[in-house]
PDB file of C-alpha atoms in Angstrom:
ATOM      1  CA  UNK A 437      16.193  39.693  -7.441  1.00  0.00           C
ATOM      2  CA  UNK A 438      15.756  35.895  -8.122  1.00  0.00           C
ATOM      3  CA  UNK A 439      18.448  35.248  -5.487  1.00  0.00           C
ATOM      4  CA  UNK A 440      16.451  37.271  -2.827  1.00  0.00           C
ATOM      5  CA  UNK A 441      13.281  35.448  -3.928  1.00  0.00           C
ATOM      6  CA  UNK A 442      14.866  31.856  -3.276  1.00  0.00           C
ATOM      7  CA  UNK A 443      16.211  32.951  -0.078  1.00  0.00           C
ATOM      8  CA  UNK A 444      12.648  33.508   1.248  1.00  0.00           C
ATOM      9  CA  UNK A 445      11.491  30.173   0.137  1.00  0.00           C
ATOM     10  CA  UNK A 446      11.352  27.972   2.977  1.00  0.00           C
ATOM     11  CA  UNK A 447      12.856  24.448   2.615  1.00  0.00           C
ATOM     12  CA  UNK A 448      10.250  21.790   1.460  1.00  0.00           C
ATOM     13  CA  UNK A 449       9.420  19.408   4.087  1.00  0.00           C
ATOM     14  CA  UNK A 450       8.981  15.608   2.842  1.00  0.00           C
ATOM     15  CA  UNK A 451       7.902  12.903   5.115  1.00  0.00           C
ATOM     16  CA  UNK A 452       8.708   9.550   4.034  1.00  0.00           C
ATOM     17  CA  UNK A 453       6.258   6.802   5.188  1.00  0.00           C
ATOM     18  CA  UNK A 454       7.558   3.236   4.741  1.00  0.00           C
ATOM     19  CA  UNK A 455       5.684   0.020   4.124  1.00  0.00           C
ATOM     20  CA  UNK A 456       4.769  -2.550   6.979  1.00  0.00           C
ATOM     21  CA  UNK A 457       7.713  -4.385   8.556  1.00  0.00           C
ATOM     22  CA  UNK A 458      10.320  -1.964   7.244  1.00  0.00           C
ATOM     23  CA  UNK A 459      12.587  -1.643  10.414  1.00  0.00           C
ATOM     24  CA  UNK A 460      15.119  -0.366  10.679  1.00  0.00           C
ATOM     25  CA  UNK A 461      13.712   1.712   8.228  1.00  0.00           C
ATOM     26  CA  UNK A 462      17.141   3.005   6.523  1.00  0.00           C
ATOM     27  CA  UNK A 463      18.189  -0.486   5.813  1.00  0.00           C
ATOM     28  CA  UNK A 464      14.792  -1.263   3.703  1.00  0.00           C
ATOM     29  CA  UNK A 465      14.153  -0.373   0.035  1.00  0.00           C
ATOM     30  CA  UNK A 466      14.859   3.048  -1.276  1.00  0.00           C
ATOM     31  CA  UNK A 467      13.755   4.879   1.507  1.00  0.00           C
ATOM     32  CA  UNK A 468      17.298   5.794   2.790  1.00  0.00           C
ATOM     33  CA  UNK A 469      18.605   6.279  -0.811  1.00  0.00           C
ATOM     34  CA  UNK A 470      15.907   8.740  -1.854  1.00  0.00           C
ATOM     35  CA  UNK A 471      16.524  10.804   1.530  1.00  0.00           C
ATOM     36  CA  UNK A 472      20.421  10.953   0.429  1.00  0.00           C
ATOM     37  CA  UNK A 473      19.401  11.815  -3.002  1.00  0.00           C
ATOM     38  CA  UNK A 474      17.048  14.788  -1.819  1.00  0.00           C
ATOM     39  CA  UNK A 475      19.551  16.009   0.615  1.00  0.00           C
ATOM     40  CA  UNK A 476      22.393  16.514  -2.266  1.00  0.00           C
ATOM     41  CA  UNK A 477      20.083  19.322  -3.917  1.00  0.00           C
ATOM     42  CA  UNK A 478      22.706  22.033  -4.569  1.00  0.00           C
ATOM     43  CA  UNK A 479      20.089  24.702  -3.528  1.00  0.00           C
ATOM     44  CA  UNK A 480      19.364  22.696  -0.085  1.00  0.00           C
ATOM     45  CA  UNK A 481      15.716  22.911  -1.089  1.00  0.00           C
ATOM     46  CA  UNK A 482      14.509  19.696   1.200  1.00  0.00           C
ATOM     47  CA  UNK A 483      14.220  18.798   4.576  1.00  0.00           C
ATOM     48  CA  UNK A 484      13.621  15.212   4.635  1.00  0.00           C
ATOM     49  CA  UNK A 485      12.021  13.108   7.559  1.00  0.00           C
ATOM     50  CA  UNK A 486      12.531   9.340   7.669  1.00  0.00           C
ATOM     51  CA  UNK A 487      11.910   7.581  10.924  1.00  0.00           C
ATOM     52  CA  UNK A 488      11.147   4.126  12.147  1.00  0.00           C
ATOM     53  CA  UNK A 489       7.411   3.696  12.816  1.00  0.00           C
ATOM     54  CA  UNK A 490       5.943   2.448  15.740  1.00  0.00           C
ATOM     55  CA  UNK A 491       4.206  -1.102  15.712  1.00  0.00           C
ATOM     56  CA  UNK A 492       5.981  -1.845  12.518  1.00  0.00           C
ATOM     57  CA  UNK A 493       4.865  -5.372  11.933  1.00  0.00           C
ATOM     58  CA  UNK A 494       0.929  -4.480  12.007  1.00  0.00           C
ATOM     59  CA  UNK A 495       1.358  -0.883  10.889  1.00  0.00           C
ATOM     60  CA  UNK A 496      -2.157  -0.211  12.619  1.00  0.00           C
ATOM     61  CA  UNK A 497      -3.921   3.167  11.734  1.00  0.00           C
ATOM     62  CA  UNK A 498      -4.442   3.595  15.527  1.00  0.00           C
ATOM     63  CA  UNK A 499      -0.568   3.949  15.787  1.00  0.00           C
ATOM     64  CA  UNK A 500       0.821   5.238  12.506  1.00  0.00           C
ATOM     65  CA  UNK A 501      -1.599   8.213  11.853  1.00  0.00           C
ATOM     66  CA  UNK A 502      -1.210   9.765  15.374  1.00  0.00           C
ATOM     67  CA  UNK A 503       2.570   9.286  15.013  1.00  0.00           C
ATOM     68  CA  UNK A 504       2.895  11.110  11.587  1.00  0.00           C
ATOM     69  CA  UNK A 505       0.275  13.685  12.840  1.00  0.00           C
ATOM     70  CA  UNK A 506       2.067  14.581  16.116  1.00  0.00           C
ATOM     71  CA  UNK A 507       5.497  13.428  16.174  1.00  0.00           C
ATOM     72  CA  UNK A 508       6.717  13.779  12.469  1.00  0.00           C
ATOM     73  CA  UNK A 509       5.030  17.396  12.238  1.00  0.00           C
ATOM     74  CA  UNK A 510       3.605  17.880   8.914  1.00  0.00           C
ATOM     75  CA  UNK A 511       1.456  21.015   7.829  1.00  0.00           C
ATOM     76  CA  UNK A 512      -0.510  22.025   4.786  1.00  0.00           C
ATOM     77  CA  UNK A 513       2.950  22.452   2.938  1.00  0.00           C
ATOM     78  CA  UNK A 514       4.141  19.116   3.558  1.00  0.00           C
ATOM     79  CA  UNK A 515       4.767  16.553   1.013  1.00  0.00           C
ATOM     80  CA  UNK A 516       4.167  13.065   2.061  1.00  0.00           C
ATOM     81  CA  UNK A 517       5.643  10.047   0.463  1.00  0.00           C
ATOM     82  CA  UNK A 518       4.084   6.472   1.192  1.00  0.00           C
ATOM     83  CA  UNK A 519       4.873   2.989   0.207  1.00  0.00           C
ATOM     84  CA  UNK A 520       2.804  -0.092   0.349  1.00  0.00           C
ATOM     85  CA  UNK A 521       0.887   0.248   4.046  1.00  0.00           C
ATOM     86  CA  UNK A 522       2.379   4.001   4.012  1.00  0.00           C
ATOM     87  CA  UNK A 523       0.239   4.863   1.256  1.00  0.00           C
ATOM     88  CA  UNK A 524      -2.885   3.667   3.249  1.00  0.00           C
ATOM     89  CA  UNK A 525      -1.897   5.684   6.496  1.00  0.00           C
ATOM     90  CA  UNK A 526      -1.327   8.722   4.331  1.00  0.00           C
ATOM     91  CA  UNK A 527      -4.654   8.274   2.705  1.00  0.00           C
ATOM     92  CA  UNK A 528      -6.291   7.986   6.094  1.00  0.00           C
ATOM     93  CA  UNK A 529      -4.678  11.180   7.333  1.00  0.00           C
ATOM     94  CA  UNK A 530      -5.417  13.481   4.297  1.00  0.00           C
ATOM     95  CA  UNK A 531      -9.052  12.548   4.823  1.00  0.00           C
ATOM     96  CA  UNK A 532      -8.933  15.141   7.615  1.00  0.00           C
ATOM     97  CA  UNK A 533      -5.776  17.117   7.113  1.00  0.00           C
ATOM     98  CA  UNK A 534      -4.486  19.269   4.264  1.00  0.00           C
ATOM     99  CA  UNK A 535      -1.019  18.827   2.870  1.00  0.00           C
ATOM    100  CA  UNK A 536       0.688  20.215  -0.419  1.00  0.00           C
ATOM    101  CA  UNK A 537       1.126  17.011  -2.134  1.00  0.00           C
ATOM    102  CA  UNK A 538       1.216  13.148  -1.874  1.00  0.00           C
ATOM    103  CA  UNK A 539       3.287  10.369  -3.465  1.00  0.00           C
ATOM    104  CA  UNK A 540       1.897   7.098  -3.442  1.00  0.00           C
ATOM    105  CA  UNK A 541       3.807   3.889  -4.274  1.00  0.00           C
ATOM    106  CA  UNK A 542       2.194   0.780  -4.643  1.00  0.00           C
ATOM    107  CA  UNK A 543      -1.183   1.767  -3.073  1.00  0.00           C
ATOM    108  CA  UNK A 544      -4.357  -0.414  -2.373  1.00  0.00           C
ATOM    109  CA  UNK A 545      -7.716   0.298  -1.242  1.00  0.00           C
ATOM    110  CA  UNK A 546      -8.784  -3.321   0.167  1.00  0.00           C
ATOM    111  CA  UNK A 547      -7.333  -5.796   2.755  1.00  0.00           C
ATOM    112  CA  UNK A 548      -7.079  -8.467  -0.437  1.00  0.00           C
ATOM    113  CA  UNK A 549      -8.310 -10.997   1.883  1.00  0.00           C
ATOM    114  CA  UNK A 550      -5.438 -10.719   4.069  1.00  0.00           C
ATOM    115  CA  UNK A 551      -5.776 -11.230   7.868  1.00  0.00           C
ATOM    116  CA  UNK A 552      -2.712  -9.192   8.818  1.00  0.00           C
ATOM    117  CA  UNK A 553      -3.974  -6.227   6.543  1.00  0.00           C
ATOM    118  CA  UNK A 554      -7.379  -6.490   8.020  1.00  0.00           C
ATOM    119  CA  UNK A 555      -6.109  -6.130  11.312  1.00  0.00           C
ATOM    120  CA  UNK A 556      -4.351  -2.830  10.171  1.00  0.00           C
ATOM    121  CA  UNK A 557      -7.583  -1.015  10.661  1.00  0.00           C
ATOM    122  CA  UNK A 558      -7.417   0.749   7.404  1.00  0.00           C
ATOM    123  CA  UNK A 559     -10.084  -1.034   5.445  1.00  0.00           C
ATOM    124  CA  UNK A 560     -12.901  -1.224   8.130  1.00  0.00           C
ATOM    125  CA  UNK A 561     -14.685   1.453   6.501  1.00  0.00           C
ATOM    126  CA  UNK A 562     -15.129   3.177   3.318  1.00  0.00           C
ATOM    127  CA  UNK A 563     -12.599   5.811   1.792  1.00  0.00           C
ATOM    128  CA  UNK A 564     -13.580   9.414   1.634  1.00  0.00           C
ATOM    129  CA  UNK A 565     -12.018   9.811  -1.848  1.00  0.00           C
ATOM    130  CA  UNK A 566     -13.461  13.400  -2.112  1.00  0.00           C
ATOM    131  CA  UNK A 567     -11.847  14.617   1.215  1.00  0.00           C
ATOM    132  CA  UNK A 568      -8.423  13.288  -0.019  1.00  0.00           C
ATOM    133  CA  UNK A 569      -8.734  15.190  -3.247  1.00  0.00           C
ATOM    134  CA  UNK A 570      -9.787  18.334  -1.595  1.00  0.00           C
ATOM    135  CA  UNK A 571      -7.026  18.167   1.155  1.00  0.00           C
ATOM    136  CA  UNK A 572      -4.074  17.652  -1.468  1.00  0.00           C
ATOM    137  CA  UNK A 573      -3.118  20.092  -4.132  1.00  0.00           C
ATOM    138  CA  UNK A 574      -1.700  16.956  -6.269  1.00  0.00           C
ATOM    139  CA  UNK A 575      -1.377  13.454  -6.052  1.00  0.00           C
ATOM    140  CA  UNK A 576       0.883  11.345  -7.772  1.00  0.00           C
ATOM    141  CA  UNK A 577       1.012   7.536  -8.067  1.00  0.00           C
ATOM    142  CA  UNK A 578       3.404   4.603  -9.247  1.00  0.00           C
ATOM    143  CA  UNK A 579       2.436   0.894  -9.463  1.00  0.00           C
ATOM    144  CA  UNK A 580       4.032  -1.966 -11.626  1.00  0.00           C
ATOM    145  CA  UNK A 581       1.985  -4.636 -13.476  1.00  0.00           C
ATOM    146  CA  UNK A 582       4.511  -7.014 -11.984  1.00  0.00           C
ATOM    147  CA  UNK A 583       3.649  -6.279  -8.473  1.00  0.00           C
ATOM    148  CA  UNK A 584       3.033  -9.627  -6.972  1.00  0.00           C
ATOM    149  CA  UNK A 585       1.738  -8.096  -3.497  1.00  0.00           C
ATOM    150  CA  UNK A 586      -0.765  -5.468  -4.636  1.00  0.00           C
ATOM    151  CA  UNK A 587      -2.520  -6.251  -7.803  1.00  0.00           C
ATOM    152  CA  UNK A 588      -2.160  -3.320 -10.437  1.00  0.00           C
ATOM    153  CA  UNK A 589      -5.796  -3.282 -10.518  1.00  0.00           C
ATOM    154  CA  UNK A 590      -5.820  -1.972  -6.916  1.00  0.00           C
ATOM    155  CA  UNK A 591      -3.470   0.900  -8.252  1.00  0.00           C
ATOM    156  CA  UNK A 592      -5.748   1.743 -11.310  1.00  0.00           C
ATOM    157  CA  UNK A 593      -8.888   1.856  -8.688  1.00  0.00           C
ATOM    158  CA  UNK A 594      -7.376   4.104  -6.588  1.00  0.00           C
ATOM    159  CA  UNK A 595      -6.063   6.398  -9.283  1.00  0.00           C
ATOM    160  CA  UNK A 596      -9.464   6.618 -10.728  1.00  0.00           C
ATOM    161  CA  UNK A 597     -11.028   7.725  -7.581  1.00  0.00           C
ATOM    162  CA  UNK A 598      -8.258  10.361  -6.775  1.00  0.00           C
ATOM    163  CA  UNK A 599      -7.666  11.731 -10.501  1.00  0.00           C
ATOM    164  CA  UNK A 600      -4.143  11.334  -9.541  1.00  0.00           C
ATOM    165  CA  UNK A 601      -1.203  11.534 -12.063  1.00  0.00           C
ATOM    166  CA  UNK A 602      -0.610   7.803 -12.333  1.00  0.00           C
ATOM    167  CA  UNK A 603       2.344   6.026 -13.597  1.00  0.00           C
ATOM    168  CA  UNK A 604       2.923   2.101 -14.303  1.00  0.00           C
ATOM    169  CA  UNK A 605       6.641   1.068 -14.313  1.00  0.00           C
ATOM    170  CA  UNK A 606       7.355  -2.201 -15.876  1.00  0.00           C
ATOM    171  CA  UNK A 607       9.259  -4.888 -13.915  1.00  0.00           C
ATOM    172  CA  UNK A 608       9.494  -3.076 -10.639  1.00  0.00           C
ATOM    173  CA  UNK A 609       7.378  -5.534  -8.623  1.00  0.00           C
ATOM    174  CA  UNK A 610       6.425  -4.007  -5.308  1.00  0.00           C
ATOM    175  CA  UNK A 611       9.077  -1.367  -5.448  1.00  0.00           C
ATOM    176  CA  UNK A 612      11.662  -3.112  -3.151  1.00  0.00           C
ATOM    177  CA  UNK A 613      14.926  -2.128  -4.794  1.00  0.00           C
ATOM    178  CA  UNK A 614      17.264   0.138  -3.102  1.00  0.00           C
ATOM    179  CA  UNK A 615      16.706   3.088  -5.507  1.00  0.00           C
ATOM    180  CA  UNK A 616      13.737   4.672  -7.166  1.00  0.00           C
ATOM    181  CA  UNK A 617      14.965   7.369  -9.432  1.00  0.00           C
ATOM    182  CA  UNK A 618      11.535   8.460 -10.955  1.00  0.00           C
ATOM    183  CA  UNK A 619      10.406   9.380  -7.521  1.00  0.00           C
ATOM    184  CA  UNK A 620      13.480  11.580  -6.733  1.00  0.00           C
ATOM    185  CA  UNK A 621      13.265  13.294  -9.974  1.00  0.00           C
ATOM    186  CA  UNK A 622       9.350  14.096  -9.570  1.00  0.00           C
ATOM    187  CA  UNK A 623      10.131  15.734  -6.000  1.00  0.00           C
ATOM    188  CA  UNK A 624      12.858  17.653  -7.767  1.00  0.00           C
ATOM    189  CA  UNK A 625      10.322  18.784 -10.250  1.00  0.00           C
ATOM    190  CA  UNK A 626       7.839  19.950  -7.895  1.00  0.00           C
ATOM    191  CA  UNK A 627      10.381  21.640  -5.671  1.00  0.00           C
ATOM    192  CA  UNK A 628      11.354  23.659  -8.908  1.00  0.00           C
ATOM    193  CA  UNK A 629       7.690  24.930  -9.060  1.00  0.00           C
ATOM    194  CA  UNK A 630       8.273  26.527  -5.544  1.00  0.00           C
ATOM    195  CA  UNK A 631      10.956  28.589  -6.919  1.00  0.00           C
ATOM    196  CA  UNK A 632       9.337  30.434  -9.880  1.00  0.00           C
ATOM    197  CA  UNK A 633       9.862  34.020 -10.134  1.00  0.00           C
ATOM    198  CA  UNK A 634       7.412  35.316 -12.449  1.00  0.00           C
ATOM    199  CA  UNK A 635       3.593  35.122 -13.131  1.00  0.00           C
ATOM    200  CA  UNK A 636       4.409  33.593 -16.331  1.00  0.00           C
ATOM    201  CA  UNK A 637       6.661  30.913 -14.817  1.00  0.00           C
ATOM    202  CA  UNK A 638       3.697  29.921 -12.795  1.00  0.00           C
ATOM    203  CA  UNK A 639       1.338  29.887 -15.612  1.00  0.00           C
ATOM    204  CA  UNK A 640       3.626  27.742 -17.636  1.00  0.00           C
ATOM    205  CA  UNK A 641       4.169  25.363 -15.045  1.00  0.00           C
ATOM    206  CA  UNK A 642       0.347  25.180 -14.103  1.00  0.00           C
ATOM    207  CA  UNK A 643      -0.206  24.739 -18.087  1.00  0.00           C
ATOM    208  CA  UNK A 644       2.479  21.768 -18.153  1.00  0.00           C
ATOM    209  CA  UNK A 645       0.578  20.047 -15.270  1.00  0.00           C
ATOM    210  CA  UNK A 646      -2.724  20.196 -16.459  1.00  0.00           C
ATOM    211  CA  UNK A 647      -1.253  18.724 -19.946  1.00  0.00           C
ATOM    212  CA  UNK A 648       0.162  15.835 -17.790  1.00  0.00           C
ATOM    213  CA  UNK A 649      -3.289  15.191 -16.183  1.00  0.00           C
ATOM    214  CA  UNK A 650      -5.022  15.325 -19.391  1.00  0.00           C
ATOM    215  CA  UNK A 651      -2.811  12.628 -20.841  1.00  0.00           C
ATOM    216  CA  UNK A 652      -3.298  10.380 -17.941  1.00  0.00           C
ATOM    217  CA  UNK A 653      -6.940  10.749 -18.248  1.00  0.00           C
ATOM    218  CA  UNK A 654      -6.625   9.855 -21.755  1.00  0.00           C
ATOM    219  CA  UNK A 655      -4.359   6.692 -21.028  1.00  0.00           C
ATOM    220  CA  UNK A 656      -7.030   5.384 -18.408  1.00  0.00           C
ATOM    221  CA  UNK A 657      -9.434   5.891 -21.074  1.00  0.00           C
ATOM    222  CA  UNK A 658      -7.666   3.708 -23.513  1.00  0.00           C
ATOM    223  CA  UNK A 659      -6.885   1.364 -20.711  1.00  0.00           C
ATOM    224  CA  UNK A 660     -10.307   0.809 -20.206  1.00  0.00           C
ATOM    225  CA  UNK A 661     -11.371   0.462 -23.992  1.00  0.00           C
ATOM    226  CA  UNK A 662      -8.431  -2.335 -24.214  1.00  0.00           C
ATOM    227  CA  UNK A 663      -9.939  -4.123 -21.150  1.00  0.00           C
ATOM    228  CA  UNK A 664     -13.420  -4.079 -22.876  1.00  0.00           C
ATOM    229  CA  UNK A 665     -12.242  -5.339 -25.976  1.00  0.00           C
ATOM    230  CA  UNK A 666     -10.176  -8.238 -24.457  1.00  0.00           C
ATOM    231  CA  UNK A 667     -13.224  -8.934 -22.471  1.00  0.00           C
ATOM    232  CA  UNK A 668     -15.385  -9.117 -25.607  1.00  0.00           C
ATOM    233  CA  UNK A 669     -12.980 -11.624 -27.275  1.00  0.00           C
ATOM    234  CA  UNK A 670     -12.555 -13.821 -24.132  1.00  0.00           C
ATOM    235  CA  UNK A 671     -16.412 -14.214 -24.193  1.00  0.00           C
ATOM    236  CA  UNK A 672     -16.463 -14.820 -27.883  1.00  0.00           C
ATOM    237  CA  UNK A 673     -13.812 -17.690 -27.527  1.00  0.00           C
ATOM    238  CA  UNK A 674     -15.803 -18.898 -24.651  1.00  0.00           C
ATOM    239  CA  UNK A 675     -19.025 -19.295 -26.548  1.00  0.00           C
ATOM    240  CA  UNK A 676     -17.452 -20.741 -29.677  1.00  0.00           C
ATOM    241  CA  UNK A 677     -15.760 -23.423 -27.652  1.00  0.00           C
ATOM    242  CA  UNK A 678     -18.984 -24.428 -26.061  1.00  0.00           C
ATOM    243  CA  UNK A 679     -20.443 -24.517 -29.156  1.00  0.00           C
ATOM    244  CA  UNK A 680     -17.870 -26.649 -30.737  1.00  0.00           C
ATOM    245  CA  UNK A 681     -18.228 -29.176 -27.584  1.00  0.00           C
ATOM    246  CA  UNK A 682     -21.867 -29.333 -28.321  1.00  0.00           C
ATOM    247  CA  UNK A 683     -21.159 -30.431 -31.995  1.00  0.00           C
ATOM    248  CA  UNK A 684     -18.351 -32.654 -30.709  1.00  0.00           C
ATOM    249  CA  UNK A 685     -16.196 -31.778 -33.420  1.00  0.00           C
ATOM    250  CA  UNK A 686     -12.717 -32.775 -32.596  1.00  0.00           C
ATOM    251  CA  UNK A 687      -9.962 -29.804 -31.866  1.00  0.00           C
ATOM    252  CA  UNK A 688      -6.770 -31.833 -32.434  1.00  0.00           C
ATOM    253  CA  UNK A 689      -5.015 -33.128 -35.427  1.00  0.00           C
ATOM    254  CA  UNK A 690      -5.190 -36.640 -33.931  1.00  0.00           C
ATOM    255  CA  UNK A 691      -9.075 -36.638 -33.208  1.00  0.00           C
ATOM    256  CA  UNK A 692      -9.583 -35.149 -36.565  1.00  0.00           C
ATOM    257  CA  UNK A 693      -7.738 -38.050 -38.294  1.00  0.00           C
ATOM    258  CA  UNK A 694      -9.814 -40.552 -35.901  1.00  0.00           C
ATOM    259  CA  UNK A 695     -13.000 -38.750 -36.868  1.00  0.00           C
ATOM    260  CA  UNK A 696     -12.380 -38.897 -40.737  1.00  0.00           C
ATOM    261  CA  UNK A 697     -11.313 -42.614 -40.546  1.00  0.00           C
ATOM    262  CA  UNK A 698     -14.785 -43.531 -39.078  1.00  0.00           C
ATOM    263  CA  UNK A 699     -16.563 -41.754 -41.909  1.00  0.00           C
ATOM    264  CA  UNK A 700     -14.360 -43.753 -44.501  1.00  0.00           C
ATOM    265  CA  UNK A 701     -17.336 -46.297 -44.751  1.00  0.00           C
ATOM    266  CA  UNK A 702     -20.148 -43.966 -45.286  1.00  0.00           C
ATOM    267  CA  UNK A 703     -21.231 -42.874 -48.891  1.00  0.00           C
ATOM    268  CA  UNK A 704     -18.825 -40.658 -50.825  1.00  0.00           C
ATOM    269  CA  UNK A 705     -21.216 -37.795 -50.463  1.00  0.00           C
ATOM    270  CA  UNK A 706     -21.862 -38.371 -46.760  1.00  0.00           C
ATOM    271  CA  UNK A 707     -17.955 -38.555 -46.169  1.00  0.00           C
ATOM    272  CA  UNK A 708     -17.314 -35.406 -48.461  1.00  0.00           C
ATOM    273  CA  UNK A 709     -19.740 -33.578 -46.291  1.00  0.00           C
ATOM    274  CA  UNK A 710     -18.298 -34.609 -43.236  1.00  0.00           C
ATOM    275  CA  UNK A 711     -14.960 -33.912 -44.209  1.00  0.00           C
ATOM    276  CA  UNK A 712     -15.936 -30.308 -45.083  1.00  0.00           C
ATOM    277  CA  UNK A 713     -17.619 -29.936 -41.659  1.00  0.00           C
ATOM    278  CA  UNK A 714     -14.571 -31.206 -39.911  1.00  0.00           C
ATOM    279  CA  UNK A 715     -12.166 -29.166 -41.679  1.00  0.00           C
ATOM    280  CA  UNK A 716     -14.159 -26.252 -40.833  1.00  0.00           C
ATOM    281  CA  UNK A 717     -14.538 -27.240 -37.072  1.00  0.00           C
ATOM    282  CA  UNK A 718     -10.711 -27.588 -37.137  1.00  0.00           C
ATOM    283  CA  UNK A 719     -10.197 -24.034 -38.329  1.00  0.00           C
ATOM    284  CA  UNK A 720     -12.813 -22.577 -35.851  1.00  0.00           C
ATOM    285  CA  UNK A 721     -11.205 -24.291 -32.929  1.00  0.00           C
ATOM    286  CA  UNK A 722      -8.145 -22.448 -33.402  1.00  0.00           C
ATOM    287  CA  UNK A 723      -7.759 -20.240 -30.075  1.00  0.00           C
ATOM    288  CA  UNK A 724      -7.490 -16.557 -30.338  1.00  0.00           C
ATOM    289  CA  UNK A 725      -4.721 -15.162 -28.273  1.00  0.00           C
ATOM    290  CA  UNK A 726      -4.733 -11.669 -27.207  1.00  0.00           C
ATOM    291  CA  UNK A 727      -1.854 -10.050 -25.494  1.00  0.00           C
ATOM    292  CA  UNK A 728      -3.108  -7.481 -23.264  1.00  0.00           C
ATOM    293  CA  UNK A 729      -0.665  -4.535 -23.082  1.00  0.00           C
ATOM    294  CA  UNK A 730      -0.909  -2.089 -20.265  1.00  0.00           C
ATOM    295  CA  UNK A 731      -1.304   1.314 -20.960  1.00  0.00           C
ATOM    296  CA  UNK A 732      -0.093   4.278 -18.808  1.00  0.00           C
ATOM    297  CA  UNK A 733       2.512   6.815 -18.700  1.00  0.00           C
ATOM    298  CA  UNK A 734       5.628   4.818 -18.376  1.00  0.00           C
ATOM    299  CA  UNK A 735       9.185   6.296 -17.088  1.00  0.00           C
ATOM    300  CA  UNK A 736      12.344   4.567 -18.448  1.00  0.00           C
TER     301      UNK A 736
END
């Protein structure tokens, strides 16, 4: 019974959309590695499409979106995988077209003040977040706090708008390595859901998906609270420094000594009072240091 069901299921079509400037595409980043990993599937469940994009160094929407739509032949059962500029192409595409799922690696929603990005045409109008959500069964995002090209705040903003399953991976930069095992593993998991052979299996898979999404929402709430607390501490430190500067209380060991020495000719009571004030000021000027930890579901 199970074998017959498996035979009736079509191969999952996956289209990989690379980043700007990635040509030849199979020589860049993790794209060819991911294609090969999925093609190794023992059940032959995947049909992977990876092609050089037109206009690769500008990645204009007017060239990329029609190419994906008309040449790569996606449909409502397709999974789209985008990296960097490929994410924006996919988001514009899914504003108008339905797909099964979307995986976004290092996505952004603004041109970041870059002229080349501005010329790519993706950012000249608001994003239709509601339409993107409505046209996709599920959305997964990967970003890294160490990304120097697209700040992690961009990815978090997109995740919040799309209500995606969002994962931050440490020390991955802009995801330009030759391998991306987390992405491959996630696709295998999604493909496995296509081969469930009972209502109970489907129910268990859906429950697991809802649990993951709930965990992601909790993680984002924790991150926002951490950001709020850090902001409050920073403001407190700033106000305290301003107060100390107004009082002209020294903040270093050398200046404290000079300050106390200058008071030595005063009366003993005045000197004692000044010393107490200086000691209190020195303690108060110790700068609070806060380490901001990035919350998120991390894969290792």
